[in-house]
XYZ file of C-alpha atoms in Angstrom:
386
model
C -15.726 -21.706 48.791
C -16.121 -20.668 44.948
C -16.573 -22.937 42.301
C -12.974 -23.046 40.509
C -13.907 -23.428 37.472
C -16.154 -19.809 37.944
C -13.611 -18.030 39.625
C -11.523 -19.057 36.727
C -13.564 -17.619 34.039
C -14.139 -14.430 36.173
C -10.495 -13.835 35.899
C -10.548 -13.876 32.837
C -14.039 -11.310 31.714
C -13.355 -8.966 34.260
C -9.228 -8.549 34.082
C -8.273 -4.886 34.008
C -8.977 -2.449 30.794
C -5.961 -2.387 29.158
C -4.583 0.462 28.131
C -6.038 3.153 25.593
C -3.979 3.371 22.718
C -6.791 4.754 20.090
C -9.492 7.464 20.053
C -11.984 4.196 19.144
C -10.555 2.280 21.638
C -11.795 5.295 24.588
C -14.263 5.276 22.764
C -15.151 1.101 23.282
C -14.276 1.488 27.229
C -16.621 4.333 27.252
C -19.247 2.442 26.226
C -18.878 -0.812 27.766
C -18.556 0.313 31.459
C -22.092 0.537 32.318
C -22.211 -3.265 30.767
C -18.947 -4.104 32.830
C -20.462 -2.727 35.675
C -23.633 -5.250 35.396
C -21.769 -8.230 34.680
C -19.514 -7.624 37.598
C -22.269 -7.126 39.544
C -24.227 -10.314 38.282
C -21.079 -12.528 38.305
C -20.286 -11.460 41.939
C -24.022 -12.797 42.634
C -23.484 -16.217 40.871
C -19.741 -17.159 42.454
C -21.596 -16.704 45.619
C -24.522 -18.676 45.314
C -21.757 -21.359 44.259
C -21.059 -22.514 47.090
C -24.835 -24.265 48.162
C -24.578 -26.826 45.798
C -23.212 -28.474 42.839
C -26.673 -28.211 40.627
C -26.360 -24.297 41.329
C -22.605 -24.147 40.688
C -23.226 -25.661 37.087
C -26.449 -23.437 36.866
C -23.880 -20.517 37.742
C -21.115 -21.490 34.685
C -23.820 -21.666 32.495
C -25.422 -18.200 33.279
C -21.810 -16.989 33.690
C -20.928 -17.913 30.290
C -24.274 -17.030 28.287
C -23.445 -13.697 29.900
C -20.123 -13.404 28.789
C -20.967 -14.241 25.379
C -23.570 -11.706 25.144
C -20.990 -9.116 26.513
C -18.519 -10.582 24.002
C -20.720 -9.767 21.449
C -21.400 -6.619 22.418
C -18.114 -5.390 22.569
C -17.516 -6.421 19.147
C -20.416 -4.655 17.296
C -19.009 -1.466 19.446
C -15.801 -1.706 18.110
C -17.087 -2.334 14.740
C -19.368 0.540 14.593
C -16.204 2.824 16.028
C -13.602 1.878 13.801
C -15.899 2.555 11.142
C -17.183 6.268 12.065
C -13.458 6.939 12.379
C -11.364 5.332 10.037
C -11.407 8.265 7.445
C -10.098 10.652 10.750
C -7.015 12.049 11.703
C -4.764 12.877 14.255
C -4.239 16.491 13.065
C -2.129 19.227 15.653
C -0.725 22.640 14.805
C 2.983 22.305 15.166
C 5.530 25.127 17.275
C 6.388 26.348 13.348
C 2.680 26.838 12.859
C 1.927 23.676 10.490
C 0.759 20.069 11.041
C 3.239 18.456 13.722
C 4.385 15.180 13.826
C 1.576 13.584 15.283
C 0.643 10.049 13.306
C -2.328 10.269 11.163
C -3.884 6.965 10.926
C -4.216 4.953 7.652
C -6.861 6.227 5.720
C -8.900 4.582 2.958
C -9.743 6.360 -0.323
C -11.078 10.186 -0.035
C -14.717 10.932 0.167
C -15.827 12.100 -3.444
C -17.841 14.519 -2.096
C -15.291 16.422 0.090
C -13.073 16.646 -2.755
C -15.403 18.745 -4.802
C -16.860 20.508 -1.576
C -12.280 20.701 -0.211
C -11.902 22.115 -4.806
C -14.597 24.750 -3.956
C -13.201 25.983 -1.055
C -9.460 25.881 -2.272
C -10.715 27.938 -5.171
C -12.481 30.548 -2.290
C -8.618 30.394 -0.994
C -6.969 31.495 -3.960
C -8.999 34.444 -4.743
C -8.272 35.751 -1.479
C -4.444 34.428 -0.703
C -2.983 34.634 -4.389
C -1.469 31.400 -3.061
C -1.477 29.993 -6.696
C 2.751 28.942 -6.646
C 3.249 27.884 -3.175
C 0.145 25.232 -3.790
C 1.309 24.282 -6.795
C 5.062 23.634 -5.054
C 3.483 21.495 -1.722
C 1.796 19.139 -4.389
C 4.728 18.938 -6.259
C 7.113 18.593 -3.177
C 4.967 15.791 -2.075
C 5.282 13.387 -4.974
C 8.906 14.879 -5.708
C 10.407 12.094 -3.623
C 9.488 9.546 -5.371
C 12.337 6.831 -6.297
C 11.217 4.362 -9.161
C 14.107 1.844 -7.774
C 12.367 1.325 -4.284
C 8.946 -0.768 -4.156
C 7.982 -0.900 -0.973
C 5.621 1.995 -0.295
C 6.125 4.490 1.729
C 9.887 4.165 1.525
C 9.530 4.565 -1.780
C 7.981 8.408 -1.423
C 5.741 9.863 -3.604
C 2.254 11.317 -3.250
C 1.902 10.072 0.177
C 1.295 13.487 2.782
C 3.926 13.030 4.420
C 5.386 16.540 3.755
C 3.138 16.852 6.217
C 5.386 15.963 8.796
C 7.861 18.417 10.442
C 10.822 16.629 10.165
C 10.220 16.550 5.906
C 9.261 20.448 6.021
C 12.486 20.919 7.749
C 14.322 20.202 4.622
C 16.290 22.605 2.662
C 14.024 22.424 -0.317
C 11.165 22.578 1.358
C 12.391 26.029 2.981
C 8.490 28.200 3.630
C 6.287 25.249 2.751
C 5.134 24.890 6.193
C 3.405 28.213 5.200
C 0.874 26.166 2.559
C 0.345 23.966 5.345
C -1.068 26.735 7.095
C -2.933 28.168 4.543
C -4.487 24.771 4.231
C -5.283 23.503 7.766
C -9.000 24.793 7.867
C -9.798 23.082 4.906
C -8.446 19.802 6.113
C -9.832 20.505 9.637
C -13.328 20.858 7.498
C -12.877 17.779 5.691
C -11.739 15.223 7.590
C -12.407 12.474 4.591
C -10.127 13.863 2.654
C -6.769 12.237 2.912
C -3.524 14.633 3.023
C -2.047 13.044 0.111
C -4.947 14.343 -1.907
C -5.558 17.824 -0.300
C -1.826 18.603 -1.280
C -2.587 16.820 -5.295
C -5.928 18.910 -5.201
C -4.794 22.143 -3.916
C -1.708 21.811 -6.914
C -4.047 21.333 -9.693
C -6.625 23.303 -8.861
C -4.284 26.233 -8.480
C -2.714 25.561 -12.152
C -6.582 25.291 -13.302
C -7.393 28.740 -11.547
C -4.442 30.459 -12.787
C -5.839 29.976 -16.396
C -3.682 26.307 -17.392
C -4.786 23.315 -19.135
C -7.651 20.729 -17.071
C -5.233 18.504 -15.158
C -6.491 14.508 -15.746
C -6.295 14.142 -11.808
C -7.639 10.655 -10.014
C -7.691 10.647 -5.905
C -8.053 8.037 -3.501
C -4.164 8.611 -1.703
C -3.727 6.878 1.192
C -1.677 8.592 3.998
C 1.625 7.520 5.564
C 0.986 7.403 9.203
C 3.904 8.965 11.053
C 7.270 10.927 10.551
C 8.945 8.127 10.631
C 8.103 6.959 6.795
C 9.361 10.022 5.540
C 12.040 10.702 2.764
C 15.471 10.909 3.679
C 16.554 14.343 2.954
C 18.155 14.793 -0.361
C 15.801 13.699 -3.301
C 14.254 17.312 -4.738
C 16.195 18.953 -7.045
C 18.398 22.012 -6.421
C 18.222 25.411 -8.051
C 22.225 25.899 -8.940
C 23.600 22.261 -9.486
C 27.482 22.743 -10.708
C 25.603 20.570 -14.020
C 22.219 21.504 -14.215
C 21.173 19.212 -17.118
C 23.311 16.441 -15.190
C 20.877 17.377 -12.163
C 17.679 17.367 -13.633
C 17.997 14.404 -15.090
C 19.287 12.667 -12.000
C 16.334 13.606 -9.955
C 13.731 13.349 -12.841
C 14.792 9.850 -14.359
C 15.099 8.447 -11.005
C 11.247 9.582 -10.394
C 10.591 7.837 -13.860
C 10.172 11.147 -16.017
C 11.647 11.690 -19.314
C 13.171 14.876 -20.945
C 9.829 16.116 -22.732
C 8.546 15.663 -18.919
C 11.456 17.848 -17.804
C 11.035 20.348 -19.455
C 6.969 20.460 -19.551
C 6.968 20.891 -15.725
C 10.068 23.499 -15.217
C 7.126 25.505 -17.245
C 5.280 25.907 -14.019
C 7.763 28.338 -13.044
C 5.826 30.545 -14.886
C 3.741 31.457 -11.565
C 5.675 32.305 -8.689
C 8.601 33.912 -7.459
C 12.027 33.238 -5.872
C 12.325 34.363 -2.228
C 16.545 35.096 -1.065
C 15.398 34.430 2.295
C 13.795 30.827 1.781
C 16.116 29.857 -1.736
C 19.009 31.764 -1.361
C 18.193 33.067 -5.382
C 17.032 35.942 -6.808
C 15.977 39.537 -5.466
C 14.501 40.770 -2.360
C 12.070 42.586 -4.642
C 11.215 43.687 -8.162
C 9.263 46.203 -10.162
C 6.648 43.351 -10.738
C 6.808 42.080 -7.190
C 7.214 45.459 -4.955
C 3.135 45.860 -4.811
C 1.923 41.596 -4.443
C -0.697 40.891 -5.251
C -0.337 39.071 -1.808
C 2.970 39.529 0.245
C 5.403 42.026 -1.769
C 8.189 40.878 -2.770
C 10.709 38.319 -4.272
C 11.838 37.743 -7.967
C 9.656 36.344 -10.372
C 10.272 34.206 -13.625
C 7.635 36.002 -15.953
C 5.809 39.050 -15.484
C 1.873 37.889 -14.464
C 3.314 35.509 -12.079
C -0.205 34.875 -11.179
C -1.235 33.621 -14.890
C -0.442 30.143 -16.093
C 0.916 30.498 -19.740
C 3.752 29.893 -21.971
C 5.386 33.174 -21.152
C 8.026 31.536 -19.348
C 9.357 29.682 -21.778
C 8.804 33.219 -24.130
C 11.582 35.143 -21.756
C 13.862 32.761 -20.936
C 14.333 32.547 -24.484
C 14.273 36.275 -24.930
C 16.572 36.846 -21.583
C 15.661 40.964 -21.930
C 14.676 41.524 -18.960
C 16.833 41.528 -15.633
C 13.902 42.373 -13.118
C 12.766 38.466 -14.122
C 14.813 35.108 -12.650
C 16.543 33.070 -14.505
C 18.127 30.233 -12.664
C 20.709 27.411 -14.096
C 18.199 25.053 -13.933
C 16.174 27.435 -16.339
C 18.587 28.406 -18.912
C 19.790 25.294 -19.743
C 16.392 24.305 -20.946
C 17.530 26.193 -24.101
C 21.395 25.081 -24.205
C 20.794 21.376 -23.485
C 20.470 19.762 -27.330
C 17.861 17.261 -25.735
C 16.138 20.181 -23.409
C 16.099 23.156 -25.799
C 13.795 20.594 -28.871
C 10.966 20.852 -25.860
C 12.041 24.686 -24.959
C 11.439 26.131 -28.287
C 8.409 24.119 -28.987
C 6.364 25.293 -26.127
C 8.058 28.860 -26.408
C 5.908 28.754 -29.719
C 3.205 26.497 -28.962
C 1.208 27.166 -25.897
C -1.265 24.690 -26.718
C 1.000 22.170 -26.936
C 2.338 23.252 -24.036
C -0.585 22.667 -22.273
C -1.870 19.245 -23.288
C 2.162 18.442 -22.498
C 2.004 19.965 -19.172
C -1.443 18.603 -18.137
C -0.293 15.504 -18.517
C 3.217 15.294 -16.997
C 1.587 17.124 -14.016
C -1.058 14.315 -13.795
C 1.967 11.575 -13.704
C 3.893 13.544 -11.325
C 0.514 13.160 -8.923
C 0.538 9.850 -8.727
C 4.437 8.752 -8.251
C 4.550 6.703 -5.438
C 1.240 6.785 -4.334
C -0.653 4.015 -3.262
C -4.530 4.580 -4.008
C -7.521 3.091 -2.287
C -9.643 1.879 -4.390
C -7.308 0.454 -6.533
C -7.928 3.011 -9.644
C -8.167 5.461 -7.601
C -11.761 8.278 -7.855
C -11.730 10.255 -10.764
C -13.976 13.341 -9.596
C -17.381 13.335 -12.420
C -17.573 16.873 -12.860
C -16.748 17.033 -16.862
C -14.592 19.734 -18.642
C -13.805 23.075 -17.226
């Protein structure tokens, strides 16, 4: 019969694997099974040889247990050396509408500096090829957009937090064609897989202001991810093109992200790239005599007439309203018939370089709303002035 106090212990060390819930967790069964496979072989052996005598039962519990220490041990350092070659991965899938899907991402810790600039130089490849400038700069945006100043706890708080990433966020109204960033995107995330989403989205926004010939954005990264559709924004916080109030509205959405008028007005200057699609919006024209020909896919309205070059020009024909082949929305004009708006308006219609350094650094604050950085202070990439 087999020393109790053996069989005990074996039920214990060699209890079925539970189940895999992890990619390092596979990983940790893979490589303990030929160790497993000893020590169930060994332990068999030693309850056994239990039975002879009571000096070889205690000899057994002792080899038993050294045995199961050492396995212990082993384990451990396995799961260790896992976790750590994976915990800057991610669960990334390519979604029925063709972007990421709602598979969870784990929780990743702060970018790799490295990727960043390698993830910047390859974004940069991207626009020269896609002219994908606005819809870059309007993922970043839509990211942090959500942020609400009144909530603490992060995520519910949204922000800068990738969780546009997430098909049941890109299925919102506002974020109508988004999902076709995402896809622009996906190789360069699939490439760099220490790059957090959060950041790719911050990166690919200012880098595509930068490109398009605006100011040096004061960007730091480090974004850690939110892990699953289900810490995603309620639908609802991004503002709306043609509000019944649009000053009303802007400041509704902006003050509740923490942004001031000067702020406001600063970023609606972005609209300067771009154009507004009927299809996606429900605003402007199917085409114009600045959009028939791209560059990129023909069509839509645009605000200015380079809606490839970052400038002040938007601010410049708005003002000037001359033109009916450009878009201007609600939210638009009443950047010049707001008393607190137009101050702003008719500065940077004027100014571009004040425009600029104004821009530059409302676009830096918007990056970070909500976000929850890791280190700390986040990684400010050393590569000096543009």
């Amino acid at each position: 019969m087999a020393d109790p106090v053996v069989a005990s212990h074996l039920s214990l060390v060699l209890k079925a694997p539970p189940t895999i819930s992890s990619p390092s967790q596979f990983l940790l069964q893979q490589h303990s099974k030929p160790m497993a496979s000893s020590l169930n072989s060994a332990a068999s052996l030693r309850l056994f040889a239990s039975s002879s005598s009571s000096s070889s039962s205690a000899a057994a519990r002792l080899s038993l247990r050294s045995t199961s220490l050492s396995f212990s041990s082993s384990l451990k350092s396995l799961a260790f050396s896992t976790l750590s070659r994976h915990k800057r991965g991610s669960a990334v899938s390519v979604s029925s509408t063709g972007g990421f899907s709602s598979v969870a991402s784990p929780k990743c810790a702060a970018s790799d500096p490295d990727q960043l600039k390698s993830a910047r130089e390859d974004i940069k490849e991207l626009l020269k090829s896609k002219f994908c400038h606005p819809i870059l700069v309007r993922l970043g945006w839509h990211d942090a957009g959500t942020y609400n100043k009144n909530i603490e706890e992060w995520p519910r708080r949204g922000g800068a937090n990738g969780s546009l990433r997430f098909e049941v966020e890109l299925k919102h109204a506002a974020n109508a064609g988004l999902v076709n960033a995402l896809n622009l995107l996906q190789h360069i995330k699939d490439k760099y897989s220490g790059v957090t989403y959060a950041d790719l989205f911050q990166l690919a926004s200012a880098t595509a202001i930068e490109e398009a010939g605006g100011p040096k954005i004061p960007m730091k990264y480090g974004r850690v991810d939110v892990s699953g559709p289900n810490e995603c924004p309620e639908e609802g916080r991004l503002p709306a093109a043609g509000p019944p109030s649009p000053a009303d509205h802007l400041r509704e959405v902006f003050y509740r992200m923490g942004l001031n008028d000067k702020e406001i007005v600063a970023l609606s200057g972005a609209h300067t790239l771009g154009r507004s699609r009927p299809d996606r919006s429900g605003w402007g024209k199917p085409e114009t005599k600045y959009t028939k020909d791209g560059p990129g896919a023909p069509g839509g309205q645009s605000w200015t007439v380079q809606w490839l070059k970052f400038n002040n020009s938007y601010f410049k024909d708005i003002k000037a309203k001359r033109d009916e082949d450009l878009l201007v929305l609600p939210t638009d004009a009443v950047l010049f018939e707001d008393p607190s708006f137009k101050v702003y308006a008719e500065k940077y219609a004027e100014d571009q370089e004040t425009f600029f350094k104004d821009y530059a650094e409302a676009h830096a604050k918007l990056s970070n709303l909500g976000a929850k950085f890791n280190p700390p202070e986040g990684i400010v990439l050393d590569d000096g002035p543009r």
